[in-house]
Amino acid sequence: RGMEPRHSATTRPTRAPKLASRRAGAETTRANQNTVRRNVKTAASRFKQQLTELVKTLTLTEPHFVRCIKPNAKQQPNKIDSAYVQRQLRCLGLLDTVRVRRSGFAYRPTFAEFLSQYSVLGVVEGATREAVLGLLQRHGDSGDLANGWKVGKTRVFVSDDVRAHLDQLRSKKNAAVATVLQCASRALLIRSWYHKQLAGKSSHHRLQLLEKQRHEQQLQLQQRRRLEYEEKLQRRKQLEQQYEAELKKVEELKLLAEQQAVAAAATAAAEREKRERDETAAALAAIEATEAGTNMVLQRSASMPLHASREIEVIMLDTSAALEEATATTTDPFSELEDLDEWMDTTTTTTTTT
């Protein structure tokens, strides 16, 4: 019994999962330590990083080396020491480099670049090798310039003499084209200015016509107003003459009415005087008759009794009352004249109103 295993094959636990977990934990701790160490930047790591970035930028670009030349040894601005500068150029070998560069094909553009610069010299269709050859054969195949250029598969190799010759031809062509463009633009400007002047003259002429028409209209209006004013004056004169004639007629009628009134008043006064005379004569005759009767009555009354004398007194009183009435009926001639004046005034007022 003592030699038997404590656990059977089915119940015995395995150690593999525990070992795997321990190894995974150790690896994670090491990775964390490495990340911590990597996060810590040292001078060497920084230098290495800067070098890698510089190499990347150099591979992505086309570097050009620039040689700096000091103008003087005293470090003063705006002062150039020619001997000092020439010595630097000789020491750097720049003069020899320029000489070698000029002896060969210094200008090496692509077909598209070459044609974009010198397409003014001729009609070019497409950036092809045949177009470049035709352009160079037309303008750079004379005398010493024949050996100054070569055409490769993608580029053109041109010497400085050929390039200077092509630049001169291009400047002449540009000058000619500029002259043509200037002539056309100046002609266009002059034409536009001339048309503006014509338009201004036509507008000025139109304004003059409008001003003339307006002046004529004003003259016509003034003449019409003058005629209307003259017609009004004539009409006013006619009305004044009619008024004067009517006034004359009224005065004549007034005089005639006055004369008629005076004549009528005179006739009325004469008739009234005659009637008064007749009445006074009749009254006097009546008075005389009454006096004669009274005298006769008095004479008889002297021989009559008392009652008869009383009757006689009554008769005398009656006769005196009759005399008073007769005197009262006789009118005053002056009062008749006043009535005549009032009648004449009324007649004159009626005639004036008519």
XYZ file of C-alpha atoms in Angstrom:
354
model
C 0.000 0.000 0.000
C 2.757 2.355 0.729
C 4.133 2.007 -2.833
C 0.848 2.912 -4.569
C 0.504 6.427 -5.967
C -1.498 8.871 -4.050
C -3.588 9.952 -7.056
C -4.813 7.967 -9.993
C -4.345 8.905 -13.631
C -7.776 10.398 -13.816
C -7.569 12.420 -10.642
C -3.917 13.626 -10.881
C -3.685 17.476 -11.678
C -1.457 18.725 -14.508
C 1.303 21.375 -14.095
C 1.307 22.741 -17.715
C -1.290 25.525 -17.270
C 0.510 26.851 -14.229
C 3.851 26.981 -16.058
C 2.252 28.763 -19.055
C 0.680 31.365 -16.826
C 3.980 31.946 -15.048
C 5.840 32.377 -18.346
C 3.182 34.811 -19.659
C 3.458 36.868 -16.506
C 7.257 36.977 -16.780
C 7.041 38.080 -20.441
C 4.590 40.879 -19.638
C 6.852 42.154 -16.876
C 9.835 42.115 -19.238
C 7.817 43.955 -21.945
C 6.768 46.563 -19.429
C 10.385 47.004 -18.355
C 11.473 47.353 -21.999
C 8.761 49.966 -22.693
C 9.820 51.885 -19.633
C 13.437 51.745 -20.775
C 12.449 52.807 -24.289
C 10.443 55.774 -23.009
C 13.509 57.029 -21.236
C 15.307 59.167 -23.956
C 19.047 59.446 -23.801
C 21.396 61.617 -25.861
C 22.364 58.686 -28.075
C 18.721 57.762 -28.758
C 17.906 61.336 -29.652
C 20.916 61.563 -32.010
C 19.940 58.300 -33.620
C 16.346 59.491 -34.105
C 17.502 62.778 -35.668
C 19.811 60.907 -38.045
C 17.005 58.643 -39.215
C 14.727 61.633 -39.823
C 17.511 63.406 -41.781
C 18.092 60.332 -43.931
C 14.372 60.105 -44.670
C 14.178 63.768 -45.766
C 17.304 63.380 -47.912
C 15.876 60.370 -49.676
C 12.610 62.181 -50.333
C 14.224 65.360 -51.744
C 16.919 66.377 -54.217
C 19.650 68.063 -52.174
C 21.602 71.025 -53.535
C 24.889 71.909 -51.929
C 25.406 75.616 -51.231
C 28.870 77.014 -50.708
C 28.960 80.107 -48.552
C 31.532 82.794 -49.361
C 32.459 85.523 -46.914
C 32.587 89.033 -48.412
C 35.308 90.209 -46.021
C 37.354 88.946 -43.122
C 36.245 91.716 -40.748
C 32.571 90.660 -40.763
C 31.362 94.115 -41.754
C 28.103 94.617 -43.662
C 27.914 96.179 -47.134
C 31.644 95.726 -47.803
C 33.198 93.279 -50.334
C 36.909 92.429 -50.509
C 37.395 91.197 -54.081
C 40.801 89.610 -53.438
C 39.466 87.740 -50.415
C 36.434 86.493 -52.407
C 38.605 85.415 -55.387
C 40.920 83.459 -53.100
C 37.923 81.616 -51.629
C 36.617 80.754 -55.127
C 40.025 79.350 -56.155
C 40.386 77.336 -52.973
C 36.876 75.857 -53.365
C 37.483 75.070 -57.056
C 34.352 76.816 -58.204
C 36.028 78.489 -61.188
C 37.219 75.151 -62.526
C 33.761 73.685 -61.936
C 32.124 76.504 -63.914
C 34.653 76.146 -66.714
C 34.058 72.422 -66.971
C 30.321 72.955 -66.786
C 30.408 75.455 -69.633
C 32.574 73.244 -71.827
C 29.903 70.532 -71.734
C 26.097 70.504 -71.869
C 25.172 72.753 -68.994
C 21.411 72.956 -69.664
C 19.632 69.571 -69.402
C 15.830 70.022 -69.369
C 13.140 67.502 -70.227
C 11.221 67.682 -73.470
C 8.204 69.337 -71.836
C 10.343 71.946 -70.039
C 12.335 72.758 -73.185
C 9.226 73.149 -75.335
C 7.408 75.215 -72.700
C 10.304 77.714 -72.806
C 11.048 77.801 -76.558
C 7.658 76.987 -78.141
C 7.459 80.633 -79.226
C 10.087 79.962 -81.919
C 7.852 77.578 -83.873
C 4.629 75.644 -83.969
C 4.967 72.588 -81.710
C 2.437 69.764 -81.413
C 2.977 67.695 -78.286
C 6.044 67.292 -76.071
C 7.779 64.637 -78.217
C 11.362 63.993 -79.278
C 10.545 64.783 -82.937
C 9.187 68.239 -81.971
C 12.385 69.015 -80.025
C 14.556 67.824 -82.929
C 12.614 69.932 -85.426
C 12.932 73.041 -83.245
C 16.672 72.594 -82.698
C 17.352 71.780 -86.356
C 15.473 74.881 -87.414
C 17.212 77.322 -85.066
C 20.382 75.648 -83.680
C 21.917 73.795 -86.656
C 24.025 76.608 -88.146
C 27.852 76.922 -87.885
C 29.415 76.228 -84.528
C 26.008 75.670 -82.910
C 25.525 72.294 -84.635
C 27.677 70.494 -82.064
C 26.223 72.379 -79.117
C 23.191 70.175 -78.477
C 22.176 66.538 -78.216
C 18.818 64.878 -77.804
C 18.485 61.911 -75.493
C 15.541 59.657 -74.693
C 13.825 61.961 -72.163
C 16.073 65.038 -71.966
C 17.786 67.620 -74.138
C 21.463 68.407 -73.598
C 22.202 71.993 -74.634
C 25.392 74.033 -74.326
C 25.514 77.594 -73.082
C 26.132 79.051 -76.563
C 23.110 77.317 -78.031
C 20.996 78.319 -75.047
C 22.114 81.960 -75.358
C 21.289 81.873 -79.082
C 17.839 80.397 -78.379
C 17.226 82.946 -75.626
C 18.117 85.779 -78.007
C 15.744 84.453 -80.659
C 13.010 84.039 -78.054
C 13.459 87.625 -76.781
C 13.211 88.957 -80.381
C 10.096 86.888 -81.002
C 8.563 88.032 -77.725
C 9.363 91.645 -78.616
C 7.648 91.242 -82.014
C 4.611 89.585 -80.440
C 4.517 92.262 -77.748
C 4.631 94.953 -80.456
C 1.689 93.339 -82.263
C -0.240 93.021 -79.021
C 0.524 96.632 -78.119
C -0.636 97.798 -81.556
C -3.848 95.823 -81.243
C -4.506 97.000 -77.688
C -3.746 100.633 -78.568
C -5.970 100.412 -81.634
C -8.719 98.969 -79.458
C -8.270 101.747 -76.908
C -8.289 104.435 -79.617
C -11.406 102.954 -81.211
C -13.192 102.795 -77.869
C -12.149 106.399 -77.135
C -13.353 107.482 -80.598
C -16.683 105.733 -80.116
C -17.050 107.381 -76.717
C -16.313 110.752 -78.304
C -18.906 110.075 -80.994
C -21.371 108.988 -78.369
C -20.579 112.117 -76.360
C -21.031 114.317 -79.447
C -24.285 112.593 -80.332
C -25.503 112.948 -76.774
C -24.419 116.605 -76.787
C -26.246 117.128 -80.096
C -29.288 115.370 -78.647
C -29.117 117.590 -75.582
C -28.913 120.651 -77.821
C -31.980 119.498 -79.745
C -33.866 118.891 -76.520
C -32.834 122.312 -75.238
C -33.965 123.912 -78.501
C -37.320 122.129 -78.363
C -37.782 123.160 -74.759
C -36.940 126.774 -75.658
C -39.460 126.709 -78.525
C -42.103 125.269 -76.238
C -41.417 128.030 -73.716
C -41.732 130.678 -76.468
C -45.016 129.166 -77.652
C -46.309 129.095 -74.099
C -45.312 132.734 -73.561
C -46.970 133.757 -76.851
C -50.131 131.880 -75.920
C -50.185 133.555 -72.526
C -49.644 136.978 -74.165
C -52.565 136.378 -76.537
C -54.777 135.273 -73.663
C -53.802 138.395 -71.708
C -54.593 140.633 -74.684
C -57.961 138.914 -75.140
C -58.715 139.468 -71.467
C -57.799 143.161 -71.804
C -60.044 143.559 -74.850
C -62.881 141.811 -73.086
C -62.375 144.051 -70.062
C -62.434 147.155 -72.267
C -65.624 145.966 -73.907
C -67.212 145.361 -70.531
C -66.128 148.812 -69.357
C -67.620 150.413 -72.481
C -70.856 148.493 -71.966
C -70.929 149.589 -68.344
C -70.353 153.229 -69.322
C -73.121 153.029 -71.936
C -75.498 151.536 -69.394
C -74.523 154.238 -66.899
C -75.308 156.890 -69.522
C -78.635 155.250 -70.225
C -79.406 155.146 -66.508
C -78.503 158.822 -66.130
C -80.670 159.721 -69.096
C -83.521 157.700 -67.668
C -82.974 159.365 -64.315
C -83.074 162.848 -65.878
C -86.173 161.906 -67.845
C -87.811 160.521 -64.740
C -86.924 163.675 -62.820
C -88.328 165.834 -65.587
C -91.470 163.748 -65.731
C -91.752 163.878 -61.961
C -91.284 167.659 -61.952
C -93.867 168.056 -64.721
C -96.286 165.740 -62.940
C -95.717 167.583 -59.681
C -96.291 170.926 -61.410
C -99.508 169.731 -62.995
C -100.640 168.198 -59.726
C -99.825 171.405 -57.870
C -101.692 173.459 -60.475
C -104.700 171.176 -60.256
C -104.550 171.251 -56.479
C -104.331 175.048 -56.427
C -107.269 175.242 -58.783
C -109.251 172.829 -56.665
C -108.341 174.768 -53.517
C -109.367 178.011 -55.167
C -112.668 176.476 -56.109
C -113.125 175.094 -52.627
C -112.197 178.386 -50.977
C -114.526 180.237 -53.330
C -117.320 177.784 -52.512
C -116.524 178.100 -48.799
C -116.559 181.891 -49.006
C -119.848 181.774 -50.882
C -121.213 179.450 -48.246
C -119.936 181.730 -45.487
C -121.467 184.704 -47.153
C -124.715 182.818 -47.556
C -124.646 181.781 -43.927
C -123.836 185.308 -42.857
C -126.723 186.580 -44.931
C -128.925 183.895 -43.464
C -127.780 184.690 -39.945
C -128.418 188.344 -40.506
C -131.882 187.566 -41.751
C -132.382 185.239 -38.848
C -131.222 187.914 -36.437
C -133.523 190.412 -37.971
C -136.427 188.010 -37.645
C -135.425 186.942 -34.179
C -135.775 190.371 -32.871
C -139.468 190.150 -33.558
C -139.816 186.428 -32.523
C -140.397 184.955 -29.112
C -137.838 183.366 -26.819
C -138.156 179.816 -28.009
C -137.540 180.886 -31.550
C -134.390 182.722 -30.493
C -133.101 179.472 -29.032
C -133.687 177.647 -32.289
C -131.823 180.395 -34.011
C -128.824 179.917 -31.685
C -128.828 176.210 -32.428
C -128.838 176.962 -36.125
C -125.949 179.400 -35.646
C -123.955 176.777 -33.769
C -124.567 174.360 -36.579
C -123.394 176.891 -39.129
C -120.230 177.643 -37.092
C -119.484 173.902 -36.915
C -119.985 173.671 -40.654
C -117.577 176.570 -41.151
C -114.968 174.862 -38.998
C -115.344 171.717 -41.008
C -114.939 173.670 -44.238
C -111.796 175.363 -42.960
C -110.456 171.970 -41.784
C -111.021 170.419 -45.234
C -108.863 173.110 -46.908
C -105.253 171.693 -46.988
C -102.006 173.564 -46.608
C -100.157 173.996 -49.980
C -96.754 173.568 -48.279
C -97.653 170.107 -47.006
C -98.581 169.148 -50.549
C -95.159 170.275 -51.722
C -93.439 168.092 -49.103
C -95.446 165.105 -50.330
C -94.325 165.933 -53.887
C -90.626 165.903 -52.861
C -91.009 162.478 -51.248
C -92.668 161.157 -54.383
C -89.861 162.501 -56.570
C -87.243 160.808 -54.317
C -89.001 157.445 -54.582
C -89.263 157.726 -58.356
C -85.524 158.505 -58.708
C -84.546 155.508 -56.547
C -86.732 153.183 -58.631
C -85.222 154.463 -61.862
C -81.657 153.941 -60.583
C -82.469 150.391 -59.486
C -83.976 149.627 -62.903
